[in-house]
């Protein structure tokens, strides 16, 4: 009897769940329709010379370019190079940024000392450091990953450190009253309360990592999607440029969707 009562769902609640499901379906359908219409209008405008296909390419030519690169065996190689550099830079930036943010929360003295330096580093155009990284580390993946780390790290530190400090002080005082150590306050209160802030910083870090890697590949690279963009621009093959940009958009969107999926799992577990 108890099990039957516990699993009972009212008619009103069922209707509410159905309405939420319908709304989610409509959102996905609308998003897909906008994408299809956009590429359809782009193709039509290019075919009828409303826009110059040489300057802006067109979906059919981008598809042909993608197939040609795949047949040459270079497409997956370029995708893998850029994706691996981005994942490494993203992981290093997230882990290092969280560790440093925890240190700044742990020590008020260290936080006050580091604050002006973080502000200056955050306002510094990171691309200006690119030639320095190349001289220090040579012509390879290291300066590209370092560029991604430089662009994403400071923003991650600032956002996480701010989020940690905004945790409810009353909760922290209550834990201190019961004799909790600082490590217990961090693990039992600050970090769990900062999950939305952490996930928000990670989402921002995704985009910054892609920007850093592509910027690095613009400066020094022998492979990767950034290399294809630069090479295509130099030889006036804008189909290659637009194809690379499209692939970058797809990869960044998939990476973002994966992080959103992890966020939902984490929130349910929490």
Short mmCIF file of C-alpha atoms in Angstrom, two decimals, residues 22-241:
data_model
loop_
_atom_site.label_atom_id
_atom_site.label_comp_id
_atom_site.label_asym_id
_atom_site.label_seq_id
_atom_site.Cartn_x
_atom_site.Cartn_y
_atom_site.Cartn_z
CA UNK A 22 6.44 19.67 -25.12
CA UNK A 23 8.20 22.95 -24.48
CA UNK A 24 11.63 21.29 -24.59
CA UNK A 25 10.74 19.57 -27.85
CA UNK A 26 9.56 22.86 -29.36
CA UNK A 27 12.78 24.57 -28.31
CA UNK A 28 14.90 21.85 -29.97
CA UNK A 29 12.77 21.87 -33.13
CA UNK A 30 12.95 25.67 -33.36
CA UNK A 31 16.72 25.63 -32.88
CA UNK A 32 17.11 23.03 -35.63
CA UNK A 33 14.74 24.91 -37.94
CA UNK A 34 16.70 28.15 -37.52
CA UNK A 35 19.91 26.30 -38.40
CA UNK A 36 18.38 24.65 -41.48
CA UNK A 37 16.83 27.92 -42.68
CA UNK A 38 20.10 29.79 -42.17
CA UNK A 39 22.15 27.35 -44.25
CA UNK A 40 19.35 27.06 -46.83
CA UNK A 41 19.18 30.82 -47.35
CA UNK A 42 22.98 30.97 -47.46
CA UNK A 43 23.08 28.33 -50.21
CA UNK A 44 20.31 29.98 -52.23
CA UNK A 45 21.83 33.45 -51.94
CA UNK A 46 25.22 32.16 -53.09
CA UNK A 47 23.82 30.18 -56.01
CA UNK A 48 21.82 33.11 -57.35
CA UNK A 49 24.79 35.49 -56.82
CA UNK A 50 22.96 37.60 -54.25
CA UNK A 51 26.16 37.24 -52.26
CA UNK A 52 29.61 36.50 -53.66
CA UNK A 53 30.37 32.78 -53.02
CA UNK A 54 34.08 33.49 -53.44
CA UNK A 55 34.06 35.81 -50.43
CA UNK A 56 31.60 34.03 -48.13
CA UNK A 57 31.64 30.51 -49.64
CA UNK A 58 28.45 28.42 -49.49
CA UNK A 59 27.36 25.24 -47.68
CA UNK A 60 27.72 22.96 -50.73
CA UNK A 61 31.27 24.17 -51.40
CA UNK A 62 32.14 23.79 -47.73
CA UNK A 63 30.86 20.21 -47.83
CA UNK A 64 33.00 19.48 -50.90
CA UNK A 65 36.04 20.98 -49.17
CA UNK A 66 35.37 18.86 -46.09
CA UNK A 67 35.09 15.69 -48.21
CA UNK A 68 38.29 16.56 -50.10
CA UNK A 69 40.24 17.09 -46.88
CA UNK A 70 38.87 13.83 -45.53
CA UNK A 71 39.88 11.94 -48.68
CA UNK A 72 43.39 13.39 -48.38
CA UNK A 73 43.54 12.04 -44.85
CA UNK A 74 44.28 15.46 -43.36
CA UNK A 75 40.90 16.51 -41.95
CA UNK A 76 40.89 14.20 -38.91
CA UNK A 77 44.54 15.01 -38.27
CA UNK A 78 43.90 18.76 -38.16
CA UNK A 79 40.79 18.26 -36.00
CA UNK A 80 42.69 16.02 -33.58
CA UNK A 81 45.59 18.49 -33.24
CA UNK A 82 43.31 21.42 -32.37
CA UNK A 83 40.99 19.36 -30.17
CA UNK A 84 43.84 17.79 -28.17
CA UNK A 85 45.49 21.18 -27.63
CA UNK A 86 42.17 22.66 -26.50
CA UNK A 87 41.40 19.81 -24.09
CA UNK A 88 44.88 20.03 -22.55
CA UNK A 89 44.70 23.83 -22.23
CA UNK A 90 41.14 23.67 -20.87
CA UNK A 91 42.04 21.01 -18.30
CA UNK A 92 45.18 22.80 -17.14
CA UNK A 93 43.38 26.14 -16.95
CA UNK A 94 40.46 24.72 -14.97
CA UNK A 95 42.53 22.68 -12.51
CA UNK A 96 45.20 25.34 -11.97
CA UNK A 97 42.58 28.11 -11.74
CA UNK A 98 40.58 26.22 -9.11
CA UNK A 99 43.72 25.39 -7.09
CA UNK A 100 44.90 29.02 -7.07
CA UNK A 101 41.38 30.27 -6.25
CA UNK A 102 41.29 27.91 -3.26
CA UNK A 103 44.65 29.27 -2.10
CA UNK A 104 43.33 32.83 -2.36
CA UNK A 105 40.23 31.89 -0.34
CA UNK A 106 42.39 30.11 2.21
CA UNK A 107 44.70 33.07 2.82
CA UNK A 108 43.31 36.61 3.03
CA UNK A 109 46.88 37.94 3.03
CA UNK A 110 47.71 36.13 -0.22
CA UNK A 111 44.42 37.28 -1.75
CA UNK A 112 45.11 40.94 -0.99
CA UNK A 113 48.67 40.67 -2.32
CA UNK A 114 47.58 38.97 -5.55
CA UNK A 115 44.53 41.14 -6.31
CA UNK A 116 46.25 44.01 -8.20
CA UNK A 117 48.39 41.55 -10.16
CA UNK A 118 45.33 39.57 -11.21
CA UNK A 119 43.61 42.77 -12.36
CA UNK A 120 46.64 43.79 -14.44
CA UNK A 121 47.09 40.32 -15.94
CA UNK A 122 43.39 40.12 -16.77
CA UNK A 123 43.50 43.43 -18.65
CA UNK A 124 46.71 42.53 -20.50
CA UNK A 125 46.16 41.54 -24.18
CA UNK A 126 47.33 37.93 -24.06
CA UNK A 127 48.12 37.80 -27.76
CA UNK A 128 51.01 40.17 -27.04
CA UNK A 129 52.63 37.31 -25.12
CA UNK A 130 52.48 34.98 -28.13
CA UNK A 131 55.89 35.88 -29.63
CA UNK A 132 57.45 35.58 -26.17
CA UNK A 133 56.03 32.08 -25.72
CA UNK A 134 57.35 31.10 -29.15
CA UNK A 135 60.86 32.32 -28.31
CA UNK A 136 60.78 30.55 -24.94
CA UNK A 137 59.26 27.24 -26.05
CA UNK A 138 60.02 26.95 -29.73
CA UNK A 139 57.84 26.08 -32.69
CA UNK A 140 55.43 23.40 -31.48
CA UNK A 141 52.37 22.62 -29.39
CA UNK A 142 53.81 23.97 -26.13
CA UNK A 143 53.40 27.72 -26.93
CA UNK A 144 49.88 27.06 -28.30
CA UNK A 145 48.76 25.30 -25.12
CA UNK A 146 50.46 28.00 -23.04
CA UNK A 147 48.52 30.65 -24.96
CA UNK A 148 45.24 28.85 -24.19
CA UNK A 149 46.29 28.62 -20.55
CA UNK A 150 47.24 32.31 -20.40
CA UNK A 151 43.89 33.43 -21.81
CA UNK A 152 41.70 31.21 -19.61
CA UNK A 153 43.62 30.97 -16.33
CA UNK A 154 43.21 34.50 -14.93
CA UNK A 155 39.49 34.66 -15.70
CA UNK A 156 38.99 31.29 -14.00
CA UNK A 157 40.90 32.40 -10.91
CA UNK A 158 38.99 35.66 -10.56
CA UNK A 159 35.54 34.15 -11.07
CA UNK A 160 36.14 31.21 -8.72
CA UNK A 161 37.84 33.29 -6.01
CA UNK A 162 34.93 35.75 -6.08
CA UNK A 163 32.42 32.92 -5.89
CA UNK A 164 34.19 31.29 -2.94
CA UNK A 165 34.16 34.55 -1.00
CA UNK A 166 30.43 35.06 -1.62
CA UNK A 167 29.44 31.87 0.21
CA UNK A 168 27.04 32.62 3.09
CA UNK A 169 29.13 33.76 6.05
CA UNK A 170 26.50 32.55 8.51
CA UNK A 171 27.03 28.97 7.39
CA UNK A 172 30.78 29.32 7.81
CA UNK A 173 30.35 30.83 11.29
CA UNK A 174 28.05 27.97 12.24
CA UNK A 175 30.66 25.41 11.18
CA UNK A 176 33.35 27.27 13.12
CA UNK A 177 31.10 27.25 16.18
CA UNK A 178 30.99 23.45 16.03
CA UNK A 179 34.79 23.34 15.77
CA UNK A 180 35.15 22.64 12.05
CA UNK A 181 38.62 22.98 10.58
CA UNK A 182 39.30 25.18 7.58
CA UNK A 183 39.63 22.11 5.36
CA UNK A 184 36.22 20.87 6.55
CA UNK A 185 34.69 24.28 5.87
CA UNK A 186 36.16 24.18 2.37
CA UNK A 187 35.03 20.66 1.51
CA UNK A 188 31.69 20.62 3.35
CA UNK A 189 30.47 24.17 2.74
CA UNK A 190 32.41 26.36 0.31
CA UNK A 191 32.93 23.92 -2.57
CA UNK A 192 29.40 22.41 -2.51
CA UNK A 193 27.84 25.89 -2.29
CA UNK A 194 30.02 27.07 -5.19
CA UNK A 195 29.05 24.33 -7.67
CA UNK A 196 27.02 26.76 -9.86
CA UNK A 197 29.96 29.20 -9.86
CA UNK A 198 32.42 26.44 -10.71
CA UNK A 199 30.27 25.17 -13.59
CA UNK A 200 29.80 28.71 -14.89
CA UNK A 201 33.57 29.25 -14.83
CA UNK A 202 34.11 25.96 -16.66
CA UNK A 203 31.63 26.97 -19.38
CA UNK A 204 33.43 30.27 -19.85
CA UNK A 205 36.74 28.44 -19.84
CA UNK A 206 35.65 26.33 -22.81
CA UNK A 207 35.32 29.33 -25.10
CA UNK A 208 38.49 30.97 -23.82
CA UNK A 209 40.47 27.77 -24.36
CA UNK A 210 39.32 27.57 -27.99
CA UNK A 211 40.22 31.24 -28.49
CA UNK A 212 43.66 30.66 -26.98
CA UNK A 213 44.42 27.60 -29.09
CA UNK A 214 43.29 29.18 -32.37
CA UNK A 215 45.23 32.35 -31.55
CA UNK A 216 48.31 30.25 -30.87
CA UNK A 217 47.84 28.33 -34.12
CA UNK A 218 47.56 31.62 -35.99
CA UNK A 219 50.98 32.57 -34.68
CA UNK A 220 52.84 29.27 -34.87
CA UNK A 221 51.48 25.96 -36.12
CA UNK A 222 52.12 23.30 -38.71
CA UNK A 223 48.75 21.62 -38.29
CA UNK A 224 45.33 22.27 -36.81
CA UNK A 225 42.17 24.14 -37.76
CA UNK A 226 43.84 27.48 -37.02
CA UNK A 227 46.58 26.53 -39.46
CA UNK A 228 43.96 25.71 -42.13
CA UNK A 229 42.32 29.11 -41.59
CA UNK A 230 45.61 30.96 -42.02
CA UNK A 231 46.71 28.80 -44.96
CA UNK A 232 43.34 29.12 -46.69
CA UNK A 233 43.43 32.90 -46.30
CA UNK A 234 46.95 33.10 -47.71
CA UNK A 235 46.09 31.19 -50.88
CA UNK A 236 42.61 32.77 -51.15
CA UNK A 237 40.74 29.49 -50.61
CA UNK A 238 37.99 30.90 -48.46
CA UNK A 239 36.05 27.64 -48.72
CA UNK A 240 38.78 26.11 -46.56
CA UNK A 241 38.57 29.03 -44.13
#
